[in-house]
Coordinates of C-alpha atoms and ligand atoms in Angstrom, one line a residue:
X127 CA 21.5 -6.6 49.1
X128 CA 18.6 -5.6 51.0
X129 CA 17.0 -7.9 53.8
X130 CA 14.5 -10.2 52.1
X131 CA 12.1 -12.7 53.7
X132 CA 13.0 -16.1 51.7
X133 CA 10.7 -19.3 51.5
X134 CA 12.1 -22.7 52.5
X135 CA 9.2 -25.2 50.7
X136 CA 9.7 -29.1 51.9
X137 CA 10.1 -31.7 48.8
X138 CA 7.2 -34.0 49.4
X139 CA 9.0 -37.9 50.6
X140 CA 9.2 -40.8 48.6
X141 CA 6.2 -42.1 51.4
X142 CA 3.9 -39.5 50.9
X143 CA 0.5 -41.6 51.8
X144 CA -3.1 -40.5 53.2
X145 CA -3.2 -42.5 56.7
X146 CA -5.5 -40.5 58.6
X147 CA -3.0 -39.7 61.3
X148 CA -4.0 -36.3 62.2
X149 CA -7.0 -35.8 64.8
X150 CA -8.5 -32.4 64.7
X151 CA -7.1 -31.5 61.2
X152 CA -10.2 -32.9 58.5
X153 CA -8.6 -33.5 55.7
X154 CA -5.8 -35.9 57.0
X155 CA -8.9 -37.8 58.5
X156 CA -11.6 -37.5 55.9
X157 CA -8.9 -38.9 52.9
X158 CA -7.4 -41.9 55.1
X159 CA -6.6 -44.9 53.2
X160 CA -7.4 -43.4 49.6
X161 CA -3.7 -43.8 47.4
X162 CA -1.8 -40.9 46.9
X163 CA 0.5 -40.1 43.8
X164 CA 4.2 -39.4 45.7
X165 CA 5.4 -38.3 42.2
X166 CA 2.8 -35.8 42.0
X167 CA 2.7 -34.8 44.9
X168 CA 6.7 -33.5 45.1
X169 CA 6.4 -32.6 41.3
X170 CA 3.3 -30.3 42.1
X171 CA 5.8 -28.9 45.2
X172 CA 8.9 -28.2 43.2
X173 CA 6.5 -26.3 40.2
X174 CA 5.1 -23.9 43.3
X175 CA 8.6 -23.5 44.4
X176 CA 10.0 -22.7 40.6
X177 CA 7.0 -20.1 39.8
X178 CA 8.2 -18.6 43.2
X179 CA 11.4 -18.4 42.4
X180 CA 10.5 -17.3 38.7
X181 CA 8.6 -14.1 40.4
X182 CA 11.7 -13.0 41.9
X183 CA 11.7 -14.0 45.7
X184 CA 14.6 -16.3 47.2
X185 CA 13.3 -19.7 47.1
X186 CA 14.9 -22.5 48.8
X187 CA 14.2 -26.6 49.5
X188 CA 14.3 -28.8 52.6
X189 CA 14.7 -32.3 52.0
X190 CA 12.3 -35.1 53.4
X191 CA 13.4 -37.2 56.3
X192 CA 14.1 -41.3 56.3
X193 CA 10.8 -42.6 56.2
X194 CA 9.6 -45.2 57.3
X195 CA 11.4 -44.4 60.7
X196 CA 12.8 -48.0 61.6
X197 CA 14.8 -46.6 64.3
X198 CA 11.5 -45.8 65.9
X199 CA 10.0 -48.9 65.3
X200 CA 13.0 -50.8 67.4
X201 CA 12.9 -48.4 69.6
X202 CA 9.4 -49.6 70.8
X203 CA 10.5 -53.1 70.5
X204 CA 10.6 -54.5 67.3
X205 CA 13.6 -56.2 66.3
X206 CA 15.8 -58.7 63.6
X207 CA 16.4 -57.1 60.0
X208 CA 14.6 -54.2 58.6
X209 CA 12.4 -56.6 56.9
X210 CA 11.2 -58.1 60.0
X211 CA 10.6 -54.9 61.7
X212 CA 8.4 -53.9 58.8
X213 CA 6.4 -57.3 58.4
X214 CA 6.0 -57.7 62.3
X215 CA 4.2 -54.1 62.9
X216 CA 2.7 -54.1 59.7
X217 CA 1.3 -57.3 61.1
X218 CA 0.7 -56.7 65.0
X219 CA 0.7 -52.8 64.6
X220 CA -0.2 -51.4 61.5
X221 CA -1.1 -47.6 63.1
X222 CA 2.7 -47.3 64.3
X223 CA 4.1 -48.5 60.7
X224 CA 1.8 -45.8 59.4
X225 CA 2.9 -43.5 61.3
X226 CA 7.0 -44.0 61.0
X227 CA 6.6 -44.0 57.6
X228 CA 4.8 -40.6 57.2
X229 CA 6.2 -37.9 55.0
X230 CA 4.6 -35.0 57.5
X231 CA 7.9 -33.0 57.7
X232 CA 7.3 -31.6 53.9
X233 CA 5.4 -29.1 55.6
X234 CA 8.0 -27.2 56.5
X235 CA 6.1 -24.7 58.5
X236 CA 5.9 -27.2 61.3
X237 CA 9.6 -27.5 61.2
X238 CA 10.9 -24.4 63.4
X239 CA 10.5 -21.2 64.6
X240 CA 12.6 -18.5 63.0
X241 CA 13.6 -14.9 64.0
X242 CA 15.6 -12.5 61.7
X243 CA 18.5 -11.4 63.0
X244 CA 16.5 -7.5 63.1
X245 CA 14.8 -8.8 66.2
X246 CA 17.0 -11.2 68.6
X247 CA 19.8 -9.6 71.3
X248 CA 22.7 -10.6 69.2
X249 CA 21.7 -10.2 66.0
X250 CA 21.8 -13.7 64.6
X251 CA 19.0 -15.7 62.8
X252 CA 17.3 -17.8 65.8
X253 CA 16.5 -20.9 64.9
X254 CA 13.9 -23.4 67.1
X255 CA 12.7 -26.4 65.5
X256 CA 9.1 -27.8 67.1
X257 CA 8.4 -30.8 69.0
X258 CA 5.4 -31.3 67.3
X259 CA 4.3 -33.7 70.5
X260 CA 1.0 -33.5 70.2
X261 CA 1.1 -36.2 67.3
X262 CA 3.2 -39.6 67.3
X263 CA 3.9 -39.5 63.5
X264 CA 5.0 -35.8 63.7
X265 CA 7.3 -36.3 67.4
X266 CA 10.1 -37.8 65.4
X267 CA 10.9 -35.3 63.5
X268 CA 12.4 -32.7 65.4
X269 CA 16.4 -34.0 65.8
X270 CA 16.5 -34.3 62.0
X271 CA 15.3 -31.4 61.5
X272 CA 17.7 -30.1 63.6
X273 CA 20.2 -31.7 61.5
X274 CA 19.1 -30.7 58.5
X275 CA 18.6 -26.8 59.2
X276 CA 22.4 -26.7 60.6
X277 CA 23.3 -28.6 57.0
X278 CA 21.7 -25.7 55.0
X279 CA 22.4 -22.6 57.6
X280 CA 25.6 -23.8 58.6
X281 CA 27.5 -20.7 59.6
X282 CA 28.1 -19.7 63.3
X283 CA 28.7 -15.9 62.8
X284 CA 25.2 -15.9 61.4
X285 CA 23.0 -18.5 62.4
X286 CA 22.4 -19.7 65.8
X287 CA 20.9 -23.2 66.1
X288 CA 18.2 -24.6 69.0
X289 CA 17.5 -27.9 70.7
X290 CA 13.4 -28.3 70.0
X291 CA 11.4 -27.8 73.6
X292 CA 11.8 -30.7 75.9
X293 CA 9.5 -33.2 74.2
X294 CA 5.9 -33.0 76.4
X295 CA 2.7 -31.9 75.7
X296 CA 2.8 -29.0 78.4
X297 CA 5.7 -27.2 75.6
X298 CA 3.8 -28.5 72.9
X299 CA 4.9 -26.1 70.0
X300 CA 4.1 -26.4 65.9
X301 CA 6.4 -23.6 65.1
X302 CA 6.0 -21.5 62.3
X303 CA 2.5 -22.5 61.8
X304 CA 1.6 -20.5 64.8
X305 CA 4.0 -17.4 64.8
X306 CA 4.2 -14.3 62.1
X307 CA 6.1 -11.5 62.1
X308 CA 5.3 -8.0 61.0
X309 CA 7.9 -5.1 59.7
X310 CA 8.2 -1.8 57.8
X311 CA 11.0 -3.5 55.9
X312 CA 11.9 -6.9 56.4
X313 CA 15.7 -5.8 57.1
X314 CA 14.2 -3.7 60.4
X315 CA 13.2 -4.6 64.0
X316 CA 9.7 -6.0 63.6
X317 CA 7.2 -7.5 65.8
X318 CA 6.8 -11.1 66.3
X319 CA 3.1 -12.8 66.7
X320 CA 3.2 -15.8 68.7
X321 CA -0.5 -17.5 68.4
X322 CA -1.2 -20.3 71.4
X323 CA -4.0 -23.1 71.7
X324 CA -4.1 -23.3 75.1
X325 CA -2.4 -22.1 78.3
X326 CA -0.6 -25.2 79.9
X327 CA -0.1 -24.4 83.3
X328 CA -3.7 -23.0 84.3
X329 CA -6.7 -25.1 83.6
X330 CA -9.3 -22.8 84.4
X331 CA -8.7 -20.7 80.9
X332 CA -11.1 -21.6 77.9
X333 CA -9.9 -24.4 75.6
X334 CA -11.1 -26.8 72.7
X335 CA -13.1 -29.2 74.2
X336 CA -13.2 -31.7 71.4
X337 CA -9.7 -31.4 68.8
X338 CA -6.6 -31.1 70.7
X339 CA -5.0 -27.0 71.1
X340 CA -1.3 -28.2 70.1
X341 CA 0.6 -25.1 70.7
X342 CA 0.8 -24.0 74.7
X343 CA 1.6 -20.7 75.8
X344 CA 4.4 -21.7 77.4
X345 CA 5.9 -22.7 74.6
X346 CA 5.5 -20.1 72.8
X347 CA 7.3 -18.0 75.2
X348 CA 10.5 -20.4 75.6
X349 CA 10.9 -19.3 72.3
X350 CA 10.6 -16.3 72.0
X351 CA 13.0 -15.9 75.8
X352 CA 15.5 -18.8 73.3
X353 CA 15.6 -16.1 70.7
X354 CA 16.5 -13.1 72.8
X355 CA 13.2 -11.2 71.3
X356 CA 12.5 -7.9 73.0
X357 CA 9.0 -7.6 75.3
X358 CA 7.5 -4.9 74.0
X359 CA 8.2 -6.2 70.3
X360 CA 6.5 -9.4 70.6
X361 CA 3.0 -10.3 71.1
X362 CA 0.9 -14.0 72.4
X363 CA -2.6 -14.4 71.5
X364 CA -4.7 -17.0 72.2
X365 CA -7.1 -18.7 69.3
X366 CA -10.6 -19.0 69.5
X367 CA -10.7 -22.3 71.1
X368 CA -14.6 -22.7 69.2
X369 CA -12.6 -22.6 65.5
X370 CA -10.2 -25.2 66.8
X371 CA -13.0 -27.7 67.4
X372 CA -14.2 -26.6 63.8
X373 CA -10.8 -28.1 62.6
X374 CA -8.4 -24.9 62.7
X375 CA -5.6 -27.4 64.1
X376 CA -3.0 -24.2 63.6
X377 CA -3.5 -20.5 63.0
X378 CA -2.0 -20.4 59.8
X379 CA -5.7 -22.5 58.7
X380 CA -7.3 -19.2 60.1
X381 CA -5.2 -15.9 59.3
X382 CA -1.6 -15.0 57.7
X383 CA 0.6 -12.4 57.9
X384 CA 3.3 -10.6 56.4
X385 CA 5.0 -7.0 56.5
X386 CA 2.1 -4.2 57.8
X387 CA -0.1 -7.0 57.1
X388 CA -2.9 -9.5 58.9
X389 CA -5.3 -11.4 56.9
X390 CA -7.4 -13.2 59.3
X391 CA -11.2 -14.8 60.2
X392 CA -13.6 -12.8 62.5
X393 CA -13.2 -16.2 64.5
X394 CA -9.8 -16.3 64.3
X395 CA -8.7 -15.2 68.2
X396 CA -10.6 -14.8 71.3
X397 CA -10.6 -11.4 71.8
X398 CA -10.0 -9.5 68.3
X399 CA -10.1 -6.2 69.5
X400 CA -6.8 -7.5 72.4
X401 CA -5.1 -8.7 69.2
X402 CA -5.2 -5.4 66.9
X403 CA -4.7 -2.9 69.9
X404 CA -1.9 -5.5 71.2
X405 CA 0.0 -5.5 67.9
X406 CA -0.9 -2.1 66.5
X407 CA 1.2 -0.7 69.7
X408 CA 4.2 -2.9 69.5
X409 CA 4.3 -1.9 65.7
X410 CA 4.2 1.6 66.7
X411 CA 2.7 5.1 64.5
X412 CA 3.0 3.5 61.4
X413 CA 0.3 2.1 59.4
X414 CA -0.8 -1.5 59.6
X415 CA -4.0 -3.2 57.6
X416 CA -6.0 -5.4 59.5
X417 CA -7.7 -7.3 56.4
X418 CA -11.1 -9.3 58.4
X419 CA -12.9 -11.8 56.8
X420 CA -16.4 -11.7 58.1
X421 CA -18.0 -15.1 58.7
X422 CA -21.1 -13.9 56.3
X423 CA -18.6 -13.5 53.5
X424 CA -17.0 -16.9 53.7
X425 CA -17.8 -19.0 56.6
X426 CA -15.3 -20.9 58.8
X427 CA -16.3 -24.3 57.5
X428 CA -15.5 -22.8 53.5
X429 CA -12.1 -21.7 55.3
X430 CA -11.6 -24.7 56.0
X431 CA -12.4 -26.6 53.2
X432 CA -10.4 -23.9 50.9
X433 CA -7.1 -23.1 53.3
X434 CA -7.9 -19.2 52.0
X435 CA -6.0 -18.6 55.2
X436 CA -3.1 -21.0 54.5
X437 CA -2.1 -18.5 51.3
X438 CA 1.1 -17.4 51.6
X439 CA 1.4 -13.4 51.3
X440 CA 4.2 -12.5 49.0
X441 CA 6.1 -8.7 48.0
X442 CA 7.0 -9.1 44.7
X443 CA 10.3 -7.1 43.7
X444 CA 7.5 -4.4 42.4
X445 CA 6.9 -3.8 45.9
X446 CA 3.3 -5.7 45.1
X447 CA 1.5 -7.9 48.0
X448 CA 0.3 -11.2 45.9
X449 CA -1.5 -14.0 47.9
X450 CA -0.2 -17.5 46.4
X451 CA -3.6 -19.5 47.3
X452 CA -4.7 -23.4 46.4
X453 CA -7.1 -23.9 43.2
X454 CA -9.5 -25.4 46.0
X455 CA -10.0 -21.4 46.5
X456 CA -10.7 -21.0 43.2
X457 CA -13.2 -24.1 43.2
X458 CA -14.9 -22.8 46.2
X459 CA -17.4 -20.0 45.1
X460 CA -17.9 -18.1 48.5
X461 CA -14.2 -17.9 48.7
X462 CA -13.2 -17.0 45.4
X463 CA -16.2 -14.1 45.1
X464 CA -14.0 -13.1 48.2
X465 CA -10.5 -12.9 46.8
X466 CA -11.7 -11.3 43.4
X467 CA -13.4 -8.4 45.5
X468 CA -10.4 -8.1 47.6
X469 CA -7.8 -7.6 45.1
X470 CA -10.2 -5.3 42.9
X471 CA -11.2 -3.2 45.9
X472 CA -8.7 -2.9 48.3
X473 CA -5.6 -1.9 47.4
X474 CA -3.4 -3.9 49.5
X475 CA -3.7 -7.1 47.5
X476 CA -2.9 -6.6 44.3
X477 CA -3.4 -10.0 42.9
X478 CA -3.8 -14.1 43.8
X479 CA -2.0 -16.9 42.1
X480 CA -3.7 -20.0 42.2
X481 CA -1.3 -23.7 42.8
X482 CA -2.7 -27.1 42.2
X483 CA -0.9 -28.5 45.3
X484 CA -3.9 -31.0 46.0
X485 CA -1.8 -33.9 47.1
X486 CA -0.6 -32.0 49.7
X487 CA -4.1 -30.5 50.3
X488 CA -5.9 -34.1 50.8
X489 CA -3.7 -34.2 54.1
X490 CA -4.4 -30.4 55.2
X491 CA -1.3 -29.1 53.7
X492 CA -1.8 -26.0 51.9
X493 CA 0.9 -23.6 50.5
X494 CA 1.9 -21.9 54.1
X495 CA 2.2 -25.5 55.5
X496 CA 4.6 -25.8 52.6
X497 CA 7.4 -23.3 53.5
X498 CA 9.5 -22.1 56.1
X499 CA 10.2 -18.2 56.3
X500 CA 13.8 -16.9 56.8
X501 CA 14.6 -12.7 56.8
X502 CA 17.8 -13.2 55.5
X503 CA 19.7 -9.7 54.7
X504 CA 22.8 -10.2 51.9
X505 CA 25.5 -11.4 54.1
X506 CA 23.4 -14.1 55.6
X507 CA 22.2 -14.9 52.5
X508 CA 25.4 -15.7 50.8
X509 CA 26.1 -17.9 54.1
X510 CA 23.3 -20.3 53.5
X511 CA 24.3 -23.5 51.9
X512 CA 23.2 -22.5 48.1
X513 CA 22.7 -25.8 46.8
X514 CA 19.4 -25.6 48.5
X515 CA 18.5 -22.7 46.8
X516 CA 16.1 -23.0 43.5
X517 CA 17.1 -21.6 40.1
X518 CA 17.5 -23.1 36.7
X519 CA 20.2 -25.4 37.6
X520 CA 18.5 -27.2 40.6
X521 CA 15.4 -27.1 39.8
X522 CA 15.5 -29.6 36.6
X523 CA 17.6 -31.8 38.9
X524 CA 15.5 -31.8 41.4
X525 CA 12.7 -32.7 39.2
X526 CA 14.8 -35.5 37.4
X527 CA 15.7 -37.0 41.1
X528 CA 11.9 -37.5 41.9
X529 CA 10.8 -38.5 38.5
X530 CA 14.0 -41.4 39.0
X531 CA 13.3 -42.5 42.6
X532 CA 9.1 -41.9 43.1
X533 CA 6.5 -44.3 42.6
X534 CA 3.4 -42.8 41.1
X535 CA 0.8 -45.0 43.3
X536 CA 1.1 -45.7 47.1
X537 CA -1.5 -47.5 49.3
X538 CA -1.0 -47.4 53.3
X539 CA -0.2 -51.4 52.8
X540 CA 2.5 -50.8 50.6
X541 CA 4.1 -48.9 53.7
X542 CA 5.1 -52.7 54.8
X543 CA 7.1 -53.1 51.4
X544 CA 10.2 -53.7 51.8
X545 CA 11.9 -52.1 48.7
X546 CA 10.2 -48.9 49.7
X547 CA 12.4 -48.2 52.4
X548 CA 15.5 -49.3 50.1
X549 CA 14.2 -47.1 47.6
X550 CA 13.7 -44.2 50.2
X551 CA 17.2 -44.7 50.9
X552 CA 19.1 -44.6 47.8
X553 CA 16.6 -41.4 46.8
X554 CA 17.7 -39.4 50.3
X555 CA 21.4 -40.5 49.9
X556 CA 21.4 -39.1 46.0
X557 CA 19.8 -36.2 47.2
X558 CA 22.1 -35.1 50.2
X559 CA 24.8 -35.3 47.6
X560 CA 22.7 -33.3 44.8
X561 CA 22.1 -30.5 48.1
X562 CA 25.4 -31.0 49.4
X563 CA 23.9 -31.4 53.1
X564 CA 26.6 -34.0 54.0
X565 CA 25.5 -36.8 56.3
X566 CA 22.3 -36.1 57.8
X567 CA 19.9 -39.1 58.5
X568 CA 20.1 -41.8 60.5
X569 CA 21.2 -44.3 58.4
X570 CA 24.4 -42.1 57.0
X571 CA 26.1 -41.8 60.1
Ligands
LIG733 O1 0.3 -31.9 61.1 N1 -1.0 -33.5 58.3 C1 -0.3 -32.4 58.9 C2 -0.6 -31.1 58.1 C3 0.2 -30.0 58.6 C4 -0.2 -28.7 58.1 N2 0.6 -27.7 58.5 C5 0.3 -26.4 58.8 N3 -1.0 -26.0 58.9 N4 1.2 -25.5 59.0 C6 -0.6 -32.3 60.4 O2 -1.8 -32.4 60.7 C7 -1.6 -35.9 58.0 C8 -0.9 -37.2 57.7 C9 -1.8 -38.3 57.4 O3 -2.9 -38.3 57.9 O4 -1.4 -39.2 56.7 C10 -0.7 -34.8 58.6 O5 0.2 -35.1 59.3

């Protein structure tokens, strides 16, 4: 088998709720406190998953974490049963119970970095999950994700496995949602696009000066020293601190990338022309598109509003580039003029497939925030754990499993119910055994 770039999509929690947790990203904020539909919501996952799958690409599934997080809660000093941790912070801290009982890690995007085996010193798939430090609700995931990526890539000759950046805002790091990588074939040394908010250690460089930049250079480049990448094959770029402000909390809101590919905004970096000269000569001779959206053709707000930018750029077995975008880009009329010029004009693109993922959306989760990208070439490929890998057997079961355990209707003071966390639990410890992932929360081991 040749090396092919598979998509790891996180199934949506049994807590997925719209708490307004997320400063600087607008949609978390402007749909906090309306009910969300947790059914739905990992339904509407699994269906994007299966039609990617369907297409021909190597689709695979992370599972949600424990949620809500009652270690965390007793870790700041609530105590007695589970029940009275719930009822006392629902009572004397409701923010913290919404935020331990988020289900943020389904965007799997945020979970790690990840570099092919093509581009590290000794050839094994790097693994990094983030810190995500820059929000409470998003902190504790790292160690399970940690857990759960050696569960599903569990093979030393293959895969080698990270401790997330020491947890502190000056190695802030979002992971995937800030890094790309570009190739001739996915199986070959590529180049690998590391995207910062801010610089940490040198406060006289531009930054946002209202949302918070929540990937530092410096992390960026612990991660890519971790990974053994090679100098002159990987490239930082800073993002235009003016879009962040505008509500581009993570490049993947403002450009994506993929093979000899980068779709991006005008506004996307602070110095465009750095970017393209930057990444044209680490790719070397060979051709590369840079696609530019101009900011008279859709502006950053309808961006925004539409996650064109957070489509996920797919090579179907055809050899084909297909963008996999929301409906919202279909609803939106600047941007979908856009996308029906593109793929009739410029021979690139050859087509867009639209996803309802709108529970996801309402909380700035697009399709990119959805999935995790792993090169994997065949021998690593038959090493991943392939019970998390979607076809026609696990798929159905998958579906059945959420349609058994889900509620159809959560409100942020539900979060204090105690079944839900019961319920959580006897969903997750079904599931591990449906993925075979062994014991990997908290309340397994
Ligand atoms: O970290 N939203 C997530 C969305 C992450 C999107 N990921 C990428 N762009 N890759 C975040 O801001 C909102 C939760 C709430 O408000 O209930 C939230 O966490």
């Amino acid at each position: 088998m040749v090396a092919k770039e598979a998509n790891f999509d996180g199934l949506v929690g049994p807590t997925h709720n719209y708490a307004g947790l997320s400063y600087g990203n607008v949609a978390s904020k402007s749909n906090a406190n309306s009910e969300s539909n947790p059914k739905q919501a990992a339904l509407q996952g699994l269906a994007k998953m299966k039609a990617l799958s369907d297409l021909g690409l190597a689709q695979g599934v992370i599972p949600p974490q424990q949620r809500p997080d009652v270690k965390a809660l007793r870790r700041l000093g609530f105590s007695g049963s589970d029940k009275n941790v719930l009822e006392s912070t629902y009572r004397t801290a409701p923010h913290l119970l919404m935020a331990v009982s988020s289900a943020s890690s389904m965007w799997t995007a945020n979970a790690a970095t990840v570099s092919p085996s093509a581009d590290t010193s000794d050839n094994k798939i790097h693994f990094t999950p983030a810190n995500l430090t820059n929000k409470f609700h998003r902190s504790i995931e790292p160690t399970t994700t940690g857990n759960i990526l050696r569960a599903i890539f569990n093979n030393d000759d293959h895969f080698k496995h990270h401790l997330h950046l020491p947890d502190n805002e000056h190695f802030g790091d979002e992971g995937a949602a800030n890094h790309t990588r570009f190739c001739r074939a996915f199986g070959e040394q590529g180049v690998e696009f590391f995207v910062f908010g801010k610089y940490a250690f040198d406060d006289s460089k531009r930054k946002p000066l209202k949302y918070p930049a929540r990937q530092t250079l410096e992390a960026s480049q612990a991660v890519a020293r971790l990974h053994g990448l090679q100098a002159n094959k990987t490239v930082f770029a800073q993002q235009n601190p003016d879009i962040i402000d505008q509500g581009v909390f993570h490049n993947d809101v403002i450009a994506v990338g993929s093979r000899n590919v980068l779709f991006y905004h005008e506004q996307a970096f602070l110095s465009t022309d750095r970017v393209k000269t930057d990444i044209q000569s680490a790719f070397g001779h060979q051709n590369f598109h840079f696609v530019e959206v101009k900011t008279e053709d859709v502006s950053v707000q309808d961006a925004v509003r539409s996650y064109l930018f957070n489509t996920q750029l797919i090579e179907l077995p055809s050899g084909e580039m297909v963008i996999i975008a929301p409906t919202e880009c279909q609803q939106n009329e600047a941007v979908y003029a856009y996308l029906s010029e593109l793929v009739s004009s410029n021979g690139i693109i050859s087509d867009v497939k639209y996803f309802d993922v709108k529970q996801s959306m309402q909380n700035g989760g697009g399709p990119a925030c959805l999935r995790l990208r792993v090169v994997l070439n065949g021998q690593e490929y038959r090493a991943v754990n392939q019970n998390c890998l979607i076809n026609d057997r696990t798929y159905p079961a998958l579906c059945d499993w959420v349609k058994k355990h889900y509620r159809d209707k959560l409100k942020t003071e539900d979060l204090a119910d105690p079944a839900l966390l019961d319920e959580s639990k006897i969903a997750l410890d079904e599931l591990t055994q449906l993925l075979s992932l062994g014991s990997i929360f908290p309340f397994q081991r």
